[in-house]
Coordinates of N, CA, C and O in Angstrom, one line a residue:
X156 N 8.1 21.0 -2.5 CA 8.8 21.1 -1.2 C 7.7 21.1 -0.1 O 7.9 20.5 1.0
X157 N 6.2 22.0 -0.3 CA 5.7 21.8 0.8 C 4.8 20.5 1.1 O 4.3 20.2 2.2
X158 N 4.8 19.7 -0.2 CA 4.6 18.0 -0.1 C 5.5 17.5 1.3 O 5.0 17.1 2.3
X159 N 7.1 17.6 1.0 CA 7.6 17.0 1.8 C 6.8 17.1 3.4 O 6.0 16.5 4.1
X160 N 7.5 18.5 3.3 CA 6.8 19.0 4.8 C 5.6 18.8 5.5 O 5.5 18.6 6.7
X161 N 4.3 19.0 4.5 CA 3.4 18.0 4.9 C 3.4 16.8 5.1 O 2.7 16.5 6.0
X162 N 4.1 15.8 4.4 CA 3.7 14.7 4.9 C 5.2 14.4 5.5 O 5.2 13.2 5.8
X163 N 5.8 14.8 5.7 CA 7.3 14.4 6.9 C 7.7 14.6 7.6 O 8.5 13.9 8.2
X164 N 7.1 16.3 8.1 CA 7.3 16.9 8.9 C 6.0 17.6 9.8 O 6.2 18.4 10.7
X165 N 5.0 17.2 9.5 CA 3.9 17.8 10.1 C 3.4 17.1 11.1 O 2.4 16.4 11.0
X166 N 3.9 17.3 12.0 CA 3.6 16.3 13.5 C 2.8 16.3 13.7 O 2.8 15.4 14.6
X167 N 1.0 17.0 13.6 CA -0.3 16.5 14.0 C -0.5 15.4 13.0 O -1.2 14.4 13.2
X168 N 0.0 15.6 11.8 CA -0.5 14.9 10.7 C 0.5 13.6 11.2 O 0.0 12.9 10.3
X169 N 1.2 12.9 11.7 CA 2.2 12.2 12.0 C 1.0 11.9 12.9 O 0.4 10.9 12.5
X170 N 0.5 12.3 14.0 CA 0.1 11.9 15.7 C -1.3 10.9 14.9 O -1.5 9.7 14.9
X171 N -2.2 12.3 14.1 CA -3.3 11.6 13.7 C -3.1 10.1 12.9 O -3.7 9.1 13.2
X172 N -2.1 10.2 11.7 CA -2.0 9.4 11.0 C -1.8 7.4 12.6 O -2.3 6.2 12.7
X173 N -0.9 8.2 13.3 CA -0.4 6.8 14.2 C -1.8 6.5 14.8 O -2.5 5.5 14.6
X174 N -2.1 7.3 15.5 CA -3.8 7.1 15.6 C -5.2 6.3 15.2 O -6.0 5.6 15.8
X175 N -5.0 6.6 13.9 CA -5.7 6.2 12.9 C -5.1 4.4 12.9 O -5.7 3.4 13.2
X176 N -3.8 4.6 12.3 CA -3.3 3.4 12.1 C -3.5 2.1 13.5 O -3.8 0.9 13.4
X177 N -3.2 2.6 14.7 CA -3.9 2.0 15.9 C -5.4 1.3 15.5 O -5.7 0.1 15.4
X178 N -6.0 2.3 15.3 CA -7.6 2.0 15.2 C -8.0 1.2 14.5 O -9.0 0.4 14.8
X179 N -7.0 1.1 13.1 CA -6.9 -0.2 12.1 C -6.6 -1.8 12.7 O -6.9 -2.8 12.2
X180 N -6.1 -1.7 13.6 CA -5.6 -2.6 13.9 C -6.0 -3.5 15.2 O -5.9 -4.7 15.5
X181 N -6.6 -2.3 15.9 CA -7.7 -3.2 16.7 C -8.8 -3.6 15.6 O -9.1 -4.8 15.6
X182 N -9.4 -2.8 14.8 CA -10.3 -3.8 13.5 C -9.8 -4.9 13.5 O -10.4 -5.9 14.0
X183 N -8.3 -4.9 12.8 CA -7.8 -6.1 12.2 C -7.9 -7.0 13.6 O -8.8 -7.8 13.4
X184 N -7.5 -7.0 14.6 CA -7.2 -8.2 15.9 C -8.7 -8.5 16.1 O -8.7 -9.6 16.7
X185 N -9.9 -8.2 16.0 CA -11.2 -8.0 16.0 C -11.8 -9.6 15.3 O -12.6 -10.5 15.7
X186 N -11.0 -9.4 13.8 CA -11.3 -10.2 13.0 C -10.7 -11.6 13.1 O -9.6 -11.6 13.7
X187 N -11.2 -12.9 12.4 CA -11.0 -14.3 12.8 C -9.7 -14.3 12.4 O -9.1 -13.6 11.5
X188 N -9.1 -15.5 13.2 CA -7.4 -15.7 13.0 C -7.0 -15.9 11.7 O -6.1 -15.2 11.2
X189 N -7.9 -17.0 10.9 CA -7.0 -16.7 9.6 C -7.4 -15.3 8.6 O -6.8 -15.4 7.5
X190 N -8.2 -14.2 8.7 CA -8.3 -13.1 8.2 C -7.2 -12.5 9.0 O -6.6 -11.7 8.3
X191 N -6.7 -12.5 10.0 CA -5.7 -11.6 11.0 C -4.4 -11.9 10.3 O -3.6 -11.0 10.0
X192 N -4.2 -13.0 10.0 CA -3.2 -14.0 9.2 C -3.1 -13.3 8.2 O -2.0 -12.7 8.1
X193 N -3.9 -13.3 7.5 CA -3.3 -13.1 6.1 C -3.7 -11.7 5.6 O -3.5 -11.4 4.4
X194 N -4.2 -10.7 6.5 CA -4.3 -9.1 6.5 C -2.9 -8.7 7.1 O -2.5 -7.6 6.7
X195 N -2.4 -9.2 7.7 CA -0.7 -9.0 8.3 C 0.0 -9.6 7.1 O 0.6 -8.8 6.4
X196 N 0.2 -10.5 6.8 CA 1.1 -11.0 5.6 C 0.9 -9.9 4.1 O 1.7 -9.4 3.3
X197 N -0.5 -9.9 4.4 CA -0.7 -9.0 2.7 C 0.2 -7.6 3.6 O 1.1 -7.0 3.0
X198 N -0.2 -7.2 5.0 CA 0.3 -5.7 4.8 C 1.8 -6.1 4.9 O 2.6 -5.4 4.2
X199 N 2.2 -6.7 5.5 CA 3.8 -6.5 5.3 C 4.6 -6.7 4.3 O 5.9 -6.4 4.3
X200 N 3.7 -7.2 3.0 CA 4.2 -7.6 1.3 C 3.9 -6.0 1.0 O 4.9 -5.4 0.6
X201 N 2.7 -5.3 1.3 CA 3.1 -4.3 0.6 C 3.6 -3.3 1.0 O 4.3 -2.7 0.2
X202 N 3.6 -3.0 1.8 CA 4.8 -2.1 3.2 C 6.1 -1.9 2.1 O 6.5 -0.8 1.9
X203 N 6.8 -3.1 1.5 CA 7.9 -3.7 0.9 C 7.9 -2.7 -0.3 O 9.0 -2.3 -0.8
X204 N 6.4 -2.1 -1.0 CA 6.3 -1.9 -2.5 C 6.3 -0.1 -1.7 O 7.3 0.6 -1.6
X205 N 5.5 0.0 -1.4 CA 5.2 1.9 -1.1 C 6.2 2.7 -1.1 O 7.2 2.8 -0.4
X206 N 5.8 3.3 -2.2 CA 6.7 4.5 -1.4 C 6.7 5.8 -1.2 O 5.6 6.2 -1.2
X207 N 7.5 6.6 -1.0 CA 6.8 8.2 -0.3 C 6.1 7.7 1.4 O 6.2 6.8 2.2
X208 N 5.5 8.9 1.5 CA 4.9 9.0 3.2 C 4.2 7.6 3.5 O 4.4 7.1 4.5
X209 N 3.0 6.9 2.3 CA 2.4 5.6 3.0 C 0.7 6.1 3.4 O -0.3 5.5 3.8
X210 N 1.0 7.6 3.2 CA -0.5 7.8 3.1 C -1.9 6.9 2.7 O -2.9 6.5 3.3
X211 N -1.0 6.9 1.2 CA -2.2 6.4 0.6 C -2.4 4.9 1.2 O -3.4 4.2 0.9
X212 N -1.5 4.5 1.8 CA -1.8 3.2 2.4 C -2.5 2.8 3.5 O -2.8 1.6 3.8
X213 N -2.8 4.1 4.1 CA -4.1 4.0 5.1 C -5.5 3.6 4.3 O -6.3 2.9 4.9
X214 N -5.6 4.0 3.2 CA -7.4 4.1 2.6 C -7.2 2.9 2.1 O -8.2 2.1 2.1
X215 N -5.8 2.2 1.5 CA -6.0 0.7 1.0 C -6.1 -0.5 2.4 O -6.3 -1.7 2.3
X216 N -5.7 0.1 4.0 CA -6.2 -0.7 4.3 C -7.4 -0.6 5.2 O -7.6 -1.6 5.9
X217 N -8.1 0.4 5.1 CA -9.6 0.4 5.4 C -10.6 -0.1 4.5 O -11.8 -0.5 4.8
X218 N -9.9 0.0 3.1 CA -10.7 -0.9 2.2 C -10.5 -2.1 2.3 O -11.5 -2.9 2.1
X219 N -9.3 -2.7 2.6 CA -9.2 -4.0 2.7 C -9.8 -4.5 4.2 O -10.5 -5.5 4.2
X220 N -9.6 -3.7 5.6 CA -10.5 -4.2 6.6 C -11.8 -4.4 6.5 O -12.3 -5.4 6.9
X221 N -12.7 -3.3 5.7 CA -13.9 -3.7 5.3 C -14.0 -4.9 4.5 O -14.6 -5.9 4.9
X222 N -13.5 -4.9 3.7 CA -13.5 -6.4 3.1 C -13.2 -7.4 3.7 O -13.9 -8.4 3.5
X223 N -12.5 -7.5 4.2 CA -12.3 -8.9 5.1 C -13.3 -8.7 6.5 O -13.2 -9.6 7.3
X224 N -13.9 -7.9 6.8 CA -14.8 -7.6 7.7 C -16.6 -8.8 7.2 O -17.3 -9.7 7.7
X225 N -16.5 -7.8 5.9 CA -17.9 -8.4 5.4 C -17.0 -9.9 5.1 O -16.6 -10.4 6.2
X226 N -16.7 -10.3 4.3 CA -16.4 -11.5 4.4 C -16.5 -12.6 5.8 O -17.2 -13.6 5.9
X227 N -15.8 -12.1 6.5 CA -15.9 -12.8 8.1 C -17.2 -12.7 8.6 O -17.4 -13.5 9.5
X228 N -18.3 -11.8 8.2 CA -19.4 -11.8 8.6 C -20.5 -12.5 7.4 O -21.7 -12.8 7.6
X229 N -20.0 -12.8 6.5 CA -20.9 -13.4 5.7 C -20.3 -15.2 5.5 O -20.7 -15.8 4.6
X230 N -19.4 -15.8 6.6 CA -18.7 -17.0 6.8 C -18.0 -17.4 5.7 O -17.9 -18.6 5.5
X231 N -17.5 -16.1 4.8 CA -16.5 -16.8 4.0 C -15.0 -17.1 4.5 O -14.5 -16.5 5.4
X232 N -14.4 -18.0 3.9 CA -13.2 -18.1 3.8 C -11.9 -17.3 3.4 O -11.8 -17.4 2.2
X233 N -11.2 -16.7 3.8 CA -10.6 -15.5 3.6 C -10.0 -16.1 2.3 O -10.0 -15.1 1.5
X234 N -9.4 -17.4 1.6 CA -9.3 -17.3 0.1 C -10.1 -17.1 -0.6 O -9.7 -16.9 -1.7
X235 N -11.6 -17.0 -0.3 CA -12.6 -16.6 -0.7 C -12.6 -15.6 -1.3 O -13.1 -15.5 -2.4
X236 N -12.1 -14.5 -0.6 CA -11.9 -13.2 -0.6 C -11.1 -12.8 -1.5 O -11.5 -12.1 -2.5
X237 N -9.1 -13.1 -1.2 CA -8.7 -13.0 -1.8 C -8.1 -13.7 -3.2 O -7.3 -13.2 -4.0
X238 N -8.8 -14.9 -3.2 CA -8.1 -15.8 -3.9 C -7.2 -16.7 -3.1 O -7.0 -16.8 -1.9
X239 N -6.7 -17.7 -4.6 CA -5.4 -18.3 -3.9 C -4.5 -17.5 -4.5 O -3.5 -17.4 -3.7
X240 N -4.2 -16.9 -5.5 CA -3.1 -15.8 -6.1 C -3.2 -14.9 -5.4 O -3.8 -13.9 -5.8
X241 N -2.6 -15.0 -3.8 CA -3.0 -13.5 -2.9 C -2.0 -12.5 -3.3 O -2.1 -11.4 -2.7
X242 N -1.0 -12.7 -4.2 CA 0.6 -11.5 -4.5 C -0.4 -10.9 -5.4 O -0.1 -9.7 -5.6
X243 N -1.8 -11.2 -6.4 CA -2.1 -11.0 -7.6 C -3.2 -10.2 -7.1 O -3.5 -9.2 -7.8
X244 N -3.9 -10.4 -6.0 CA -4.5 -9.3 -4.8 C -4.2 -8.3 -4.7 O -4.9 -7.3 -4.9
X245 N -2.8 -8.5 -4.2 CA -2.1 -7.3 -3.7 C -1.5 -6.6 -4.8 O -0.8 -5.6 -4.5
X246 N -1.6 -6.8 -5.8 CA -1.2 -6.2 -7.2 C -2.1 -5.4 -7.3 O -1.9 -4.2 -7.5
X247 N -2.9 -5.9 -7.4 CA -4.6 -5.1 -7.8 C -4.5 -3.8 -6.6 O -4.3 -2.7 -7.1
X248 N -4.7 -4.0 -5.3 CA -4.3 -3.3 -4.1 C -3.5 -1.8 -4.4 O -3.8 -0.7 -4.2
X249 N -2.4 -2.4 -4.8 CA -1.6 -1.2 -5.2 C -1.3 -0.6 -6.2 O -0.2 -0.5 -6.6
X250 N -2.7 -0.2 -7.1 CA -2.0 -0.4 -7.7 C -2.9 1.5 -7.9 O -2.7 2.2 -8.9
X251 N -3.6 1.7 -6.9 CA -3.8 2.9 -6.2 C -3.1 4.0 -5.2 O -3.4 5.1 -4.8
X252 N -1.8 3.0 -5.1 CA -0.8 3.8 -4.4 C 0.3 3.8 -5.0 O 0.7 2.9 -5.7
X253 N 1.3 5.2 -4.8 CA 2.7 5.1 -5.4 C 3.6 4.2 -4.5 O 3.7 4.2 -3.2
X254 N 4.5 3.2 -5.8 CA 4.8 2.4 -5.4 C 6.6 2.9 -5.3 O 6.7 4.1 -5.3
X255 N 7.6 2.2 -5.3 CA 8.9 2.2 -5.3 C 9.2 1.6 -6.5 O 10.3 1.8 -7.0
X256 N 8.3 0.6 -7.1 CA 8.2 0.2 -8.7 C 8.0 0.7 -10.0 O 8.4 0.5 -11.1
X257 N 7.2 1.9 -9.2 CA 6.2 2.8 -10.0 C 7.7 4.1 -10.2 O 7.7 5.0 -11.1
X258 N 8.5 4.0 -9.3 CA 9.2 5.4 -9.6 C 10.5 4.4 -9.8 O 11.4 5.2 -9.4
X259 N 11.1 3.3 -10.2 CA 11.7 2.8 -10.9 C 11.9 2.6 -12.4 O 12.8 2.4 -13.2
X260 N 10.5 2.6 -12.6 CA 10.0 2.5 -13.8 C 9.9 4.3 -14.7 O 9.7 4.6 -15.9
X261 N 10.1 5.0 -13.8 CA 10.1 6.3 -14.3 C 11.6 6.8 -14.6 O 12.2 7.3 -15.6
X262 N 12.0 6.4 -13.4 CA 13.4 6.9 -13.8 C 14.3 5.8 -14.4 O 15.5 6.0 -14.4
X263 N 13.6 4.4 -15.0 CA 14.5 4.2 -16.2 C 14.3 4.5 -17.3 O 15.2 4.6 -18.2
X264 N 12.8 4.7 -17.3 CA 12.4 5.7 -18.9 C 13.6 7.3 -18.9 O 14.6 7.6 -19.6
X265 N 13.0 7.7 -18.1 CA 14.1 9.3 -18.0 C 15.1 8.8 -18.0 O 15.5 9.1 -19.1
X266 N 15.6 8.5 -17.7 CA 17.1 8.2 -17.7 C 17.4 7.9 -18.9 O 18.3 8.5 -19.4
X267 N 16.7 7.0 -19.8 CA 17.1 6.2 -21.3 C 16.7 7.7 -22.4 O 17.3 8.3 -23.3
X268 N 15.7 7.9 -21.8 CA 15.3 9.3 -22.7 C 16.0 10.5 -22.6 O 16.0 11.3 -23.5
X269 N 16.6 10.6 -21.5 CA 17.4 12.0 -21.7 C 19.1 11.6 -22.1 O 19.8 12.5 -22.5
X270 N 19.5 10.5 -22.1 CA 20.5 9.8 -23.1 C 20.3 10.2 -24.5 O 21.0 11.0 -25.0
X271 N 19.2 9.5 -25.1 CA 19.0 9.0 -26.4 C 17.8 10.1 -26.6 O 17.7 10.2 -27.8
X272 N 17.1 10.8 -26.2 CA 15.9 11.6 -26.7 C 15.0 11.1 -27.5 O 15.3 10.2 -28.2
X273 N 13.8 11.6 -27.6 CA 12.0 11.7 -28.1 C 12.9 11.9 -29.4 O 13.7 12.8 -29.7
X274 N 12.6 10.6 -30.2 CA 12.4 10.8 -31.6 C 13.9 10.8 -32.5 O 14.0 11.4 -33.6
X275 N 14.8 10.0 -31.8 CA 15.5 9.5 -32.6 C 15.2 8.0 -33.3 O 14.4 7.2 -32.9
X276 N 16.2 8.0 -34.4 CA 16.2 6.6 -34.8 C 17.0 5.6 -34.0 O 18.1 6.1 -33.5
X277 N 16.6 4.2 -33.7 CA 17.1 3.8 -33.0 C 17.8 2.7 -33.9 O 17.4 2.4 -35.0
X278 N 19.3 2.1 -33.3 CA 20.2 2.0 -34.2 C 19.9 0.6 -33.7 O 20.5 -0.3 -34.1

């Protein structure tokens, strides 16, 4: 319970977090149109997967601004970067964060297991 509260109710942690997330984003507008492109497309694909507060979604995208940072400074091509399989990117991406996949996947195991239980025969 004091998870919740920290991360849903704790309004400096709220102010700083929007803060922060601003600061990201002048990075990102910083960087060449098609890195701006397709750093907005990757975040709004995974926006889709997260779930809980989104925390951890700040450090995946400071890792990803750095990367597409040095890339734009070393004149690559942002498929360069990510590929042309950019969903298969963003797989990799999250796969550091809890997703809404990740707790689907739990509660159909639980769910089947507390039906049927650890260590029956299956018919």
């Amino acid at each position: 319970m004091a998870d919740f509260f920290d991360n849903y109710l704790n309004i400096k942690k709220i102010i700083e977090s929007k803060r922060e997330y601003k600061q990201q984003m002048a990075r990102v507008e910083a960087l060449p149109e098609d890195y701006r492109y397709v750093f907005k497309k990757i975040q709004s694909h995974m926006w889709m997967f997260v779930a809980g507060s989104g925390y951890d979604m700040m450090e995946i995208h400071y890792g990803l601004i750095e990367l597409f940072e040095a890339g734009a400074a070393d004149g690559k091509h942002v498929l360069e970067i990510t590929g042309e399989d950019v969903a298969a990117f963003c797989d990799e991406l999250l796969r550091s964060a809890s997703t809404y996949t990740e707790n689907w996947r739990e509660a159909l195991n639980r769910d089947i297991l507390k039906k049927f239980g650890k260590g029956r025969d299956a018919k």
